[in-house]
Amino acid sequence: MRKYLLIIPLLLFFVACAKNPYTNRSQLILISPAQEVQMGLQARNEILKKAKVSRDPRYNAMVKRVASRIAAVAEAEFHPNFQWEFYVLESPQVNAFCLPGGKIFVYTGLLKLVQNDDQLAAVIGHEVAHAILRHGSERVSMAMVGNLGKELLARGLQISGKSWGPLFDLAYGVGTQYGIIYPYSRKFEYEADQLGLYLMYKACYDPQEAIRFWERMRQANRQQIPEFLSTHPADINRIRALQRYIAQLRSIPRNCPLQRRVQ
Ligand SMILES: [Zn+2]
C-alpha cells in the first residue's frame, strides 16, 4: 500500500512537468491553458462585481496606451493567444496584476505613483510576464499536489474521478485571488522581472525607468507599505538583478520609431 504513496506523486510529476521554453525551467502544471483561461475569466467577473472601475479618462488612456504595446510584443513573440482586456480600478491600493488570458488590472493608487509611461510599462511588463510564464497555475498546481497527498491518505488511496473535484474547486478558489493576496516566490519574481524588462524594452520603453520606479516605491514605503511592495520586496539584490538584466538587453536589436515620452 505504502509504495503507491510514492508512485502517484511521481506519476503526476512526469505527466505534468514540462519545460518552460522561456525560462528553460521544468514546471509542474496540472492545469491546461484552456482551464487557466476559464479561471482567469471567472476571476475577472468576480473582481468586476466587487471593484469600482475608474472612469478617469487620463488614467484609462494611459493604461490602454501602455498595456496594448506590451500586449502586442507578448503576442508577437510568445503567442499566448490571450484575449487582452485592460481595466483601471478605483482604489488607493498601490497594485496591479494580470490574470491568465491577458486581463490586466491597474489600481489608481499605483497610477498616482508612476511618473511616466515607461514606469507603468515596467509594472505591466512584469505582471504580463507572470501570466505568460504561467506562474499562477504553477502555484495552484503545487497546492493541488499538496492537497492530493492529504486527500489520498484520507480516502485510503482510492482515486476516482470524483476526487479531482475538490482539487479543481481549490484551484478556482485560489484563482480568484491571483496576484492579489499571495506573493510569488523569489524565483518567480526574478523570472517575471527578466521577461518583464524584455517586454518593455521591445515595446520601446526605457528599462532604466524600472529601476527608478522601484526606488520610488521604496521612498513611498517610508510612510506605509504599498500592497505591490509587500508582494514585491525591492531589496538591493532585486535592484542589482534588474541592472544585470538591463545590461543584457543592450545587445538585443529593436525597431523603435522616434518617439517622445508621454508624461
Ligand atoms: Zn511579481
Short mmCIF file of C-alpha atoms in Angstrom, two decimals, residues 13 26 29 48 52 55 80 84 107 152-153 183 191 202-203 207 222 224 237 249 251:
data_model
loop_
_atom_site.label_atom_id
_atom_site.label_comp_id
_atom_site.label_asym_id
_atom_site.label_seq_id
_atom_site.Cartn_x
_atom_site.Cartn_y
_atom_site.Cartn_z
CA PHE A 13 5.24 14.73 -11.94
CA SER A 26 10.71 22.48 -15.54
CA ILE A 29 1.42 22.44 -14.07
CA LEU A 48 -15.65 43.39 -11.69
CA LYS A 52 -15.18 50.01 -8.88
CA ARG A 55 -13.78 56.40 -15.49
CA PRO A 80 -0.02 33.17 -25.66
CA TRP A 84 -6.45 41.10 -23.81
CA TYR A 107 -5.25 50.44 -9.45
CA LEU A 152 -5.38 10.21 -0.91
CA LEU A 153 -4.42 9.45 2.66
CA PRO A 183 3.11 36.91 -3.03
CA GLU A 191 11.78 35.43 -13.82
CA LYS A 202 10.90 45.51 -27.08
CA ALA A 203 7.84 47.75 -26.73
CA PRO A 207 14.07 49.87 -18.97
CA ARG A 222 8.77 55.04 4.30
CA GLN A 224 3.36 52.92 4.58
CA ASN A 237 19.53 42.12 -4.66
CA LEU A 249 19.13 43.83 -23.22
CA SER A 251 22.71 43.70 -27.41
#
